[in-house]
Structures are given as C-alpha cells and as structure tokens.
Coordinates of C-alpha atoms in Angstrom, one line a residue:
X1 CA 62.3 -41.1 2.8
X2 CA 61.3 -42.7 6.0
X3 CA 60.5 -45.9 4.6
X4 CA 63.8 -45.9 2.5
X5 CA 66.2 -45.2 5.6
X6 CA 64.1 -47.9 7.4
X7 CA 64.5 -50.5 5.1
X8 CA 68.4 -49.5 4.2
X9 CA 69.1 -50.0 8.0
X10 CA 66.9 -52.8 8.5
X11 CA 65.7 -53.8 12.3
X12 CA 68.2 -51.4 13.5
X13 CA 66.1 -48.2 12.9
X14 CA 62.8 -50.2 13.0
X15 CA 63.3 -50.1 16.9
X16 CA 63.1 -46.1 16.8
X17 CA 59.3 -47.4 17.1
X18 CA 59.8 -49.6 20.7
X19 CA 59.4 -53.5 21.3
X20 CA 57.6 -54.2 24.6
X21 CA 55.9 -56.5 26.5
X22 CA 52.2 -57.1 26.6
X23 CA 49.4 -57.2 29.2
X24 CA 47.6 -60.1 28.6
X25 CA 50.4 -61.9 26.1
X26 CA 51.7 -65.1 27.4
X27 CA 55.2 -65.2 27.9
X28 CA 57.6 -67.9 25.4
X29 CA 58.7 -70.7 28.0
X30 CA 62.3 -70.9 29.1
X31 CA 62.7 -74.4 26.2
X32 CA 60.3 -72.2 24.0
X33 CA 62.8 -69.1 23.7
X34 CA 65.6 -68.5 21.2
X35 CA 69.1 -68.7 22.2
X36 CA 71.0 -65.5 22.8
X37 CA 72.4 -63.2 20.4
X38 CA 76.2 -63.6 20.0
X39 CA 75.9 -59.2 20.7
X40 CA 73.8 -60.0 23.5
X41 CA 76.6 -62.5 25.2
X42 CA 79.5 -60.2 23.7
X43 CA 77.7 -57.0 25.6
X44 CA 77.5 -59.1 28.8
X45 CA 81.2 -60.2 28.9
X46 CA 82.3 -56.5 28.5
X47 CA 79.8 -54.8 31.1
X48 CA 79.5 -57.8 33.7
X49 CA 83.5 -58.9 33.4
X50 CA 81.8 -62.4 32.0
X51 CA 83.5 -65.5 29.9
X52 CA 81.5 -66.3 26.9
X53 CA 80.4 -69.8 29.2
X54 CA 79.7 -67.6 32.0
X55 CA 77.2 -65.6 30.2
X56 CA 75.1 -68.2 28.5
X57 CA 75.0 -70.1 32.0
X58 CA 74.1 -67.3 33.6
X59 CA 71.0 -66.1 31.0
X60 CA 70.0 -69.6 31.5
X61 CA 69.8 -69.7 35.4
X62 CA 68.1 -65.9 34.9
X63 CA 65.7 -67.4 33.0
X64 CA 64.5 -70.3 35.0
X65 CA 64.9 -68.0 38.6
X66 CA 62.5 -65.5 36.8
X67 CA 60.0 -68.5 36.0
X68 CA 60.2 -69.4 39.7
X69 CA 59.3 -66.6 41.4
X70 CA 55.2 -66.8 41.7
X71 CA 55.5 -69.8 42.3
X72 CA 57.8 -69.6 45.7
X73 CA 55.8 -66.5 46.2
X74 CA 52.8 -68.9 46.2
X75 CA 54.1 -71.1 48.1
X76 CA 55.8 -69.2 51.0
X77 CA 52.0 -67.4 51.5
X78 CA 52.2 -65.1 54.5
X79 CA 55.7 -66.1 55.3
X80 CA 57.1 -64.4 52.3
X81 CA 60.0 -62.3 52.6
X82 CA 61.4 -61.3 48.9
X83 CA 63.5 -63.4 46.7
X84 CA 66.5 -62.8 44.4
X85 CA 69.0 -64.3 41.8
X86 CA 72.4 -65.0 43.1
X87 CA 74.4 -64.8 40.5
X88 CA 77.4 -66.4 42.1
X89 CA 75.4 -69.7 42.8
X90 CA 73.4 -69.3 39.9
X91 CA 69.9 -69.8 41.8
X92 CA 67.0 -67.9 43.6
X93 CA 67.4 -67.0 46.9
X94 CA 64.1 -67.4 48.7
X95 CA 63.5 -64.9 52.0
X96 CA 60.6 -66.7 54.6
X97 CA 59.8 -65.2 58.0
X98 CA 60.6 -67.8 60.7
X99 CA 56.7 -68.3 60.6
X100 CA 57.2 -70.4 57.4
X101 CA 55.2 -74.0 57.7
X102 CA 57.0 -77.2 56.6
X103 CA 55.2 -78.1 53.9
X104 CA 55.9 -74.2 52.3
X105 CA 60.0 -75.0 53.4
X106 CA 59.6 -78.0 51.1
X107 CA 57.7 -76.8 48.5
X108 CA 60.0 -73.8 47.9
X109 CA 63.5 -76.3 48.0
X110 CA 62.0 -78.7 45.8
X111 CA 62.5 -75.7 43.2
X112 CA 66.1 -75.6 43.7
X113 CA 66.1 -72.3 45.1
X114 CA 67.8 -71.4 47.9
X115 CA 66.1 -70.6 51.4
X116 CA 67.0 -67.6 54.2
X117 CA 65.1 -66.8 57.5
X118 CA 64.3 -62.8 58.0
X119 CA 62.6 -61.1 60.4
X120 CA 60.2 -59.1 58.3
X121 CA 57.5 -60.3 55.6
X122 CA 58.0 -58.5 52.2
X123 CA 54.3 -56.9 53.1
X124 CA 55.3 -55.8 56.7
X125 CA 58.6 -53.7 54.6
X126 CA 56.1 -52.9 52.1
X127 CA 53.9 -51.5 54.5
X128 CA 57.2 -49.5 56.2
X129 CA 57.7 -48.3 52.2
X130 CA 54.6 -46.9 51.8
X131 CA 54.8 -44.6 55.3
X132 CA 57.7 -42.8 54.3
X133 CA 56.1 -42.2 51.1
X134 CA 53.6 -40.1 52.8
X135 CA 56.7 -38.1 54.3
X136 CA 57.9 -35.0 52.7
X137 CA 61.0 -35.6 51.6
X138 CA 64.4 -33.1 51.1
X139 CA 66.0 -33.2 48.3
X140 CA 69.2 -34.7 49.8
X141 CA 67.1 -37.7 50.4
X142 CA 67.7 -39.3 46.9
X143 CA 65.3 -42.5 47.3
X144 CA 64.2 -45.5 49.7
X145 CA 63.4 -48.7 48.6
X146 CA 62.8 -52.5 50.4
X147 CA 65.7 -54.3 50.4
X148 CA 64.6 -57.6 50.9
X149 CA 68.1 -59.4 51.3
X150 CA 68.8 -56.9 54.4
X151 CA 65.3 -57.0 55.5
X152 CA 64.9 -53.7 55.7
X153 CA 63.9 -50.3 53.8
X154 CA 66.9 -48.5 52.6
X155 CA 67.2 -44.9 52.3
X156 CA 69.4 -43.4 50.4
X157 CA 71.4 -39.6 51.3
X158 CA 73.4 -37.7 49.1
X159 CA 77.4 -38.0 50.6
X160 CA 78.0 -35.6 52.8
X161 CA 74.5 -34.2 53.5
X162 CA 73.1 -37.0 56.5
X163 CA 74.3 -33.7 58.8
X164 CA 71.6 -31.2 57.2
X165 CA 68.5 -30.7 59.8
X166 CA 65.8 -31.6 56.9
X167 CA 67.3 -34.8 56.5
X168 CA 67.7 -35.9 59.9
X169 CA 64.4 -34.7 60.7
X170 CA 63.2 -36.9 57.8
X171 CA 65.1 -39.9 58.8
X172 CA 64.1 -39.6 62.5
X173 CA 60.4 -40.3 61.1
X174 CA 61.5 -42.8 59.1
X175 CA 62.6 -44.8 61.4
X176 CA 59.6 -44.6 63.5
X177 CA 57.9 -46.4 60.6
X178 CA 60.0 -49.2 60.8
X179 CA 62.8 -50.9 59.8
X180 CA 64.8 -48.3 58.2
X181 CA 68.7 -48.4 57.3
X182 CA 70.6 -45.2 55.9
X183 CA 72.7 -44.9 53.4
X184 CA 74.7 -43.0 51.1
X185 CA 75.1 -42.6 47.5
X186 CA 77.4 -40.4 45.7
X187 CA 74.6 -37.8 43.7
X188 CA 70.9 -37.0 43.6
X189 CA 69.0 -38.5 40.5
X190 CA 68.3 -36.5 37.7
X191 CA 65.7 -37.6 34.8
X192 CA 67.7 -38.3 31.1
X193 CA 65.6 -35.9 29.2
X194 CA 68.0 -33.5 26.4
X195 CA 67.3 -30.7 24.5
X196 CA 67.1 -31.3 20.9
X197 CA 69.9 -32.9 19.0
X198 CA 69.5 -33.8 15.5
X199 CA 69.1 -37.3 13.9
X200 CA 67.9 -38.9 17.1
X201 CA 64.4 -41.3 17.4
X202 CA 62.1 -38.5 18.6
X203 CA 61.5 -35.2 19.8
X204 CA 58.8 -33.7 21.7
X205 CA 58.3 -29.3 22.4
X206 CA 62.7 -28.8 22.6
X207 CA 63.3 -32.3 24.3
X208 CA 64.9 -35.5 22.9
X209 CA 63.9 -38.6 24.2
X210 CA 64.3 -42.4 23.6
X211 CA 61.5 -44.9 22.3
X212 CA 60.7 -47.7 24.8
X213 CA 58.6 -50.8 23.5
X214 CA 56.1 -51.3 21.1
X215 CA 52.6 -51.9 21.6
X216 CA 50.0 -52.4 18.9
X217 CA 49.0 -49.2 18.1
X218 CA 51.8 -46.8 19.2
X219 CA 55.0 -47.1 21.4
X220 CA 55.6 -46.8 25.7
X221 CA 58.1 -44.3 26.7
X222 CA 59.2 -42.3 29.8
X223 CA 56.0 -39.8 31.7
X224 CA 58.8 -36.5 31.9
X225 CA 59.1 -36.4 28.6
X226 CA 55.8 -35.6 27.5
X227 CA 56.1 -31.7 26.6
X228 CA 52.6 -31.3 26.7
X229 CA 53.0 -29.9 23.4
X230 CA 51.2 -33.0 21.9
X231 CA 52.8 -33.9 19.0
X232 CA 55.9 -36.5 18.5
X233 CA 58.4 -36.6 15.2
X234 CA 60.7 -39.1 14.9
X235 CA 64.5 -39.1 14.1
X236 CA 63.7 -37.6 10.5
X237 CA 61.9 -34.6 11.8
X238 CA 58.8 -36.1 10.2
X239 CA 55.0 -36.5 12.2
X240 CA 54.6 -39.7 13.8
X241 CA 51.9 -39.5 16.9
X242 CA 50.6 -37.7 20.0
X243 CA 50.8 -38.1 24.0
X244 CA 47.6 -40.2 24.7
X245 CA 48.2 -40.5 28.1
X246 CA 51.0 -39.4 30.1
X247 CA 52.0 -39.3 34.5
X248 CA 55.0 -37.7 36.0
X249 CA 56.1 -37.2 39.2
X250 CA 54.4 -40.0 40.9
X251 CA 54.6 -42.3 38.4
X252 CA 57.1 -41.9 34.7
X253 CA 55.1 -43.5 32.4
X254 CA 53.6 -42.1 28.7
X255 CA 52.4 -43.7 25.3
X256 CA 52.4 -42.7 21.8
X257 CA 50.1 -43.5 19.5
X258 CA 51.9 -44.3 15.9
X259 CA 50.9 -43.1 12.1
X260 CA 51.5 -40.9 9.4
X261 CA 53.9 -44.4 7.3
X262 CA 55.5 -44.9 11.0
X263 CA 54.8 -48.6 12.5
X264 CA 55.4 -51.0 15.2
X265 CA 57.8 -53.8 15.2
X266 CA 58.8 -56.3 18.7
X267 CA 62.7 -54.9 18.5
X268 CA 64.8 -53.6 20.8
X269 CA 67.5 -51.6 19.0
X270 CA 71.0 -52.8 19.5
X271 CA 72.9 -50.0 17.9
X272 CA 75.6 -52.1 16.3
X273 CA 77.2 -52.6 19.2
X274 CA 74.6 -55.8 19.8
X275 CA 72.4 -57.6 16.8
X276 CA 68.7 -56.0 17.4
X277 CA 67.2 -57.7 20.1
X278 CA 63.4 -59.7 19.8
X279 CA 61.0 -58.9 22.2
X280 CA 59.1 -62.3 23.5
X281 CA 57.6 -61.4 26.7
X282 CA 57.4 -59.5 29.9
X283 CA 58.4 -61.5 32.9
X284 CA 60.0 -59.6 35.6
X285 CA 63.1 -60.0 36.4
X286 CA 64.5 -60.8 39.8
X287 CA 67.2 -58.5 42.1
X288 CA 70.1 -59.6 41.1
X289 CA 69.8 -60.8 37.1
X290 CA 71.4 -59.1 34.8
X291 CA 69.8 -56.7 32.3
X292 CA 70.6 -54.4 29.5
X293 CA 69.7 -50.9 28.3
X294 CA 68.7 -49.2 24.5
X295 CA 69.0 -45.2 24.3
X296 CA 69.8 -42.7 22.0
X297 CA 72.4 -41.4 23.5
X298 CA 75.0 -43.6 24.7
X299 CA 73.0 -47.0 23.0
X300 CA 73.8 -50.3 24.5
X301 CA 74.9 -50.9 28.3
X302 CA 74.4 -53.8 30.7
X303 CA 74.4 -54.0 34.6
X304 CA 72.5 -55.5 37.3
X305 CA 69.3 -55.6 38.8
X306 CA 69.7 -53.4 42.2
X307 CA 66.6 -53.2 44.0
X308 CA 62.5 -52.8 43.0
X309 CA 59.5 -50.7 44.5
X310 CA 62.1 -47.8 45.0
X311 CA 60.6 -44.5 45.7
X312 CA 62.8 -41.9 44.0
X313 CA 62.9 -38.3 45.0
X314 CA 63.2 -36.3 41.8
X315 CA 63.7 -32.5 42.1
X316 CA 60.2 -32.7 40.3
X317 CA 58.4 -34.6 42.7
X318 CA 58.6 -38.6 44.3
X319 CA 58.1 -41.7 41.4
X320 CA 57.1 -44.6 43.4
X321 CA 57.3 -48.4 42.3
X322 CA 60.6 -47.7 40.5
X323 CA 63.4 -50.4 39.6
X324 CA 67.1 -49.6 40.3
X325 CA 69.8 -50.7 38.3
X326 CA 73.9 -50.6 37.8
X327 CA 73.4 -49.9 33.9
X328 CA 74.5 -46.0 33.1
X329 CA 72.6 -43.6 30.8
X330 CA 72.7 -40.1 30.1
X331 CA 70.1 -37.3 29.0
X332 CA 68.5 -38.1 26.3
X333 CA 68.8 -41.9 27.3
X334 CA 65.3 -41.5 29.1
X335 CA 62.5 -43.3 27.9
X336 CA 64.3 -45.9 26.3
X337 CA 64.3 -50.0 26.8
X338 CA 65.5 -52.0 29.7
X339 CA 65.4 -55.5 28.5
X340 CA 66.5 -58.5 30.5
X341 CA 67.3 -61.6 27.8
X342 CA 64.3 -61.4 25.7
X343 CA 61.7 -60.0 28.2
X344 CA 60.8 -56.3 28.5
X345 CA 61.6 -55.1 31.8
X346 CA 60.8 -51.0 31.3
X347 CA 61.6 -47.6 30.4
X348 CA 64.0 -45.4 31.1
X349 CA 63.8 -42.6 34.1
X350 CA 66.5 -41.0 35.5
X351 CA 69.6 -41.5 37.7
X352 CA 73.0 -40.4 38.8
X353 CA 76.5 -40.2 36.6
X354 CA 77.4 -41.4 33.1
X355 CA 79.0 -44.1 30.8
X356 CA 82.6 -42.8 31.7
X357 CA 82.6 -42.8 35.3
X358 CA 79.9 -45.0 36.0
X359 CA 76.4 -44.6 37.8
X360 CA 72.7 -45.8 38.6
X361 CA 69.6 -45.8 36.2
X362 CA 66.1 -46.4 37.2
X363 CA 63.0 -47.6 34.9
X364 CA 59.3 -47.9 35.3
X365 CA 58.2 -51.1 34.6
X366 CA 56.2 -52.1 31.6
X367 CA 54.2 -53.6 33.3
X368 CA 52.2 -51.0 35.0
X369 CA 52.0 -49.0 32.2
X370 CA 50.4 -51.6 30.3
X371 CA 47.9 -52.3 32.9
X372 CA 47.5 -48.5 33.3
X373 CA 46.4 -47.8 29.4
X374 CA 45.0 -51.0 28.7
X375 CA 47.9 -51.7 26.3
X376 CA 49.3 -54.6 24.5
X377 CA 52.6 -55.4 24.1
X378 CA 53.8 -56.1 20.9
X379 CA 55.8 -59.3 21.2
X380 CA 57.6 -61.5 18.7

C-alpha cells in the first residue's frame, strides 16, 4: 500500500521522507544549478508581494550573495562585523569595524558587495551573545540574538511585560554584558508540535510532526518531537524508523533512521501549491534572502531571513544558535523544511502566530545537525 500511494502521487509524497543538505557534499555552483520552479517564483510573488522578474532577479542576486560570504568573511579577518542581502539593492552588505586595512576594504568591494563601518566585530557581539546565555532568563524574555546591521544584541520582550521585575532584572544584566537593545514582540514562542491527526507524514508517542531532509540512511527533523517512545510511522500508520539521536532544549535537532519499504529521496515537498522542490546543497543563507517553508500543516509559505545565532527562550528551556524568519507555521508544522532556492537551510522549531494573521518561525540549521550525527545529506 505504501509503495502504491507513493508512486500514485509521485515526488509529492516521496518528500514525507526529507531532502537535506549534506556534511561533506559540495554544493552545485550558482551556473551549475537549475533554474527555478515556475511554483517556486509563483510562491514568492504571493508571499514577498514580487513580479515574476522580480523574483528570478532576486533568486539570482540570493544566490551569488550566499556564495560571497566566506569569502568577505575571509577577507575582512578580525575586522569583520556580519554581512547581509539587501534585497532592495540586490547585493551583500558587508559590516567591518573601523579597524579594517585597505587592502581587506578592496578585496571585499571588488566582490560587488556593499561596505558599512560598525563599532563592534561580529566576535565582540558574539561574545555579548554568549553572556546572556548564561543568564536565567523569564519567560517574558522571548529570545536575543546579534543583529549585525544594528551592531548590537537584540532582546526581545513579550508587549506589555518590559515593566515585570524579572525582566528588568534580566535586562539590567544584560546590558552589563554589552551592547544590548530591547525590544518587543507581540507573543512568546511556542514549538509546532500537534497531537495526532490522521493522514499526516509521521507520528511519534501522541505527537504529529513534519519530515525535514533526507540523509542517506534516514531523515533530520525537529529535537521536541522525539517522544522518547522510540518508534516513528509515517502518514499511513505503518513502521518506518527509530529516534537515533535526539537534543531538546538547548539545541532542536533529531534523526530517523528509515526502513521497513520506506526510503530517501533529495525533495522537498511542495504540496501542490509549488512543483516539489530538488535539494542540491546546503549553503547558508544570508539575513535578508528570502526563503520558504514545507510542513504538514499549513504546507508551503515564504518569508525572509530575520536574524541567525538567536537564543530562543522556550517554556521548555533556551535553544541556542537558532535562525529567525518571517515565514508562518503552525503545530504540527515543526520539524519540517526551510529551504532557501535549492539549498537546505533547516528544520522547523517553533514561533509565534499563524498563517491567518501572520507571525515568526525559527529553524535549526542543518548544518549542525549534520556535523552533530555525522550525517550526509542526501542531495540531488
């Protein structure tokens, strides 16, 4: 039966097992790589208020901005302050502390990116970052995060609460570990975890969750919603794996090992609202690109990159190294792919409203997880 569904709705349900990005696979080149999807450009025009031109320039200056960052990062050295995409220019924007040498100031412009002055090096906010991560945090005190265009290390407060004792106490310290800006954001994350709802990719103990990326030999998903129960069935109820490794709070990363007639395939599942999506590679995206989202609840949904390295302060317990985005999910959502063009940027954690009214979404990147559990990403 499983194989009979699979093959009836093609690459479509072939995604219920993940597409990812490996550790240790080379990336396709910007010429190398396939041109968008018509559902990819059509889900970008509705979600980013893009022409169809607009779109495929922007995917294209993504692309090559994405390519550029180690090596500006190289080339800034010690001076380096963060980068991002501007989407209205259509370049990176390069941060250097005022410490930069002449020959790093040409280096970086000869890339066609786009230079700024800061005060602070990205390791001296870093370094800021990881203090209030030793601070016990409220739970009004939704996350903090560098923001490197600001040049300083945002923390976010739930409206209305900046008042309550906890939190100014919190923010008091804070700000004795540096550069630190408040401000505020309309709810506290929650993680996208559901209880069970029939005909979805898989379920876990009484939770439904959504299949991140492949990897050869089993699938990447979201650390919460390991059950602990062990065993994982897919959308037909039938076996397909176990939990082999698993870390939330602190960190919201899991894999799956895959069996029992299921297999792996480098899709991303675009849930007829976009053609099914090839996974080529995992380069990280920069602040500012745009980037899209595949769960089992509300499907397909693009946004923004918002910030990286964002501590977020679950009821559960703080996730570090997290990436914050403008794309909405809702429970059950968690654990599924955030994919910017055709690299795989992470899975699904949590966040703050819905599809209707709007929100944040955070992911942990691939990347780590890879690294963590020796994984390879199973790319096209």
């Amino acid at each position: 039966m499983r194989r009979t569904r699979i093959m009836r709705a093609g690459l479509a349900v072939l995604l219920l097992l993940g597409a990812g990005a490996a550790a240790g696979t080379v990336p396709a080149t910007a010429d190398e790589k396939a041109p968008a999807s018509a559902g990819l450009l059509t889900a970008m025009q509705r979600d980013l208020g893009l022409s169809p031109e607009q779109a495929v320039t922007r995917l294209a200056a993504e692309r090559k901005a994405t390519a550029l960052q180690p090596e500006v990062r190289r080339a800034a050295g010690a001076s380096f302050g963060g980068s991002w995409f501007d989407a209205a220019k259509g370049t990176l924007t390069v941060a250097v502390t005022p410490g930069a040498s002449a020959t790093a100031l040409r280096e970086i412009r000869a890339t066609g990116a786009t230079v700024r002055t800061v005060a602070h090096s990205a390791r001296e906010l870093s370094a800021t970052q990881a203090r209030l991560d030793r601070l016990p945090a409220p739970d009004a005190v939704s996350s903090w995060h560098v923001d490197q265009k600001a040049g300083t290390v945002v923390v976010n407060v739930v409206s209305g609460r900046q008042r309550d004792n906890d939190v100014r106490a919190f923010i008091a310290r804070a700000r004795k570990a540096g550069p630190v800006t408040v401000r505020e954001v309309a709810a506290a994350p929650t993680t996208f975890a559901a209880g069970t709802v029939g005909g979805d990719p898989y379920y876990t103990g009484n939770v439904r969750c959504s299949i991140g990326f492949s990897v050869y030999g089993g699938f990447v998903t979201a650390g919460h919603c390991d059950q602990h129960t062990g065993s994982v069935y897919g959308w037909d109820r039938s076996y397909v794996g176990n939990f082999q490794g698993s870390s939330f709070p602190d960190n919201d990363y899991a894999w799956v090992n895959v069996g029992s007639g299921w297999w792996t395939v480098p899709v991303v599942l675009g849930w007829g609202t976009v053609s099914d999506q090839l996974v080529r590679g995992s380069n990280v995206a920069p602040v500012g690109a745009s980037i899209c989202r595949s769960g089992s609840t509300t499907h397909w949904h693009c946004g923004t990159v918002l910030a990286m390295n964002e501590t977020v302060n679950y009821s559960q317990g703080a996730v570090h190294q997290m990436t914050k985005t403008s794309v909405c999910a809702e429970p059950g959502d968690s654990g599924g792919s955030f994919i910017s063009g055709d690299q795989a940027q992470g899975v699904t954690s949590g966040g703050w409203g819905n599809c209707s009214s709007g929100g944040e979404t955070w992911f942990q990147p691939v990347n780590e997880i890879l690294n963590r559990y020796g994984l390879t990403l199973h790319t096209a």
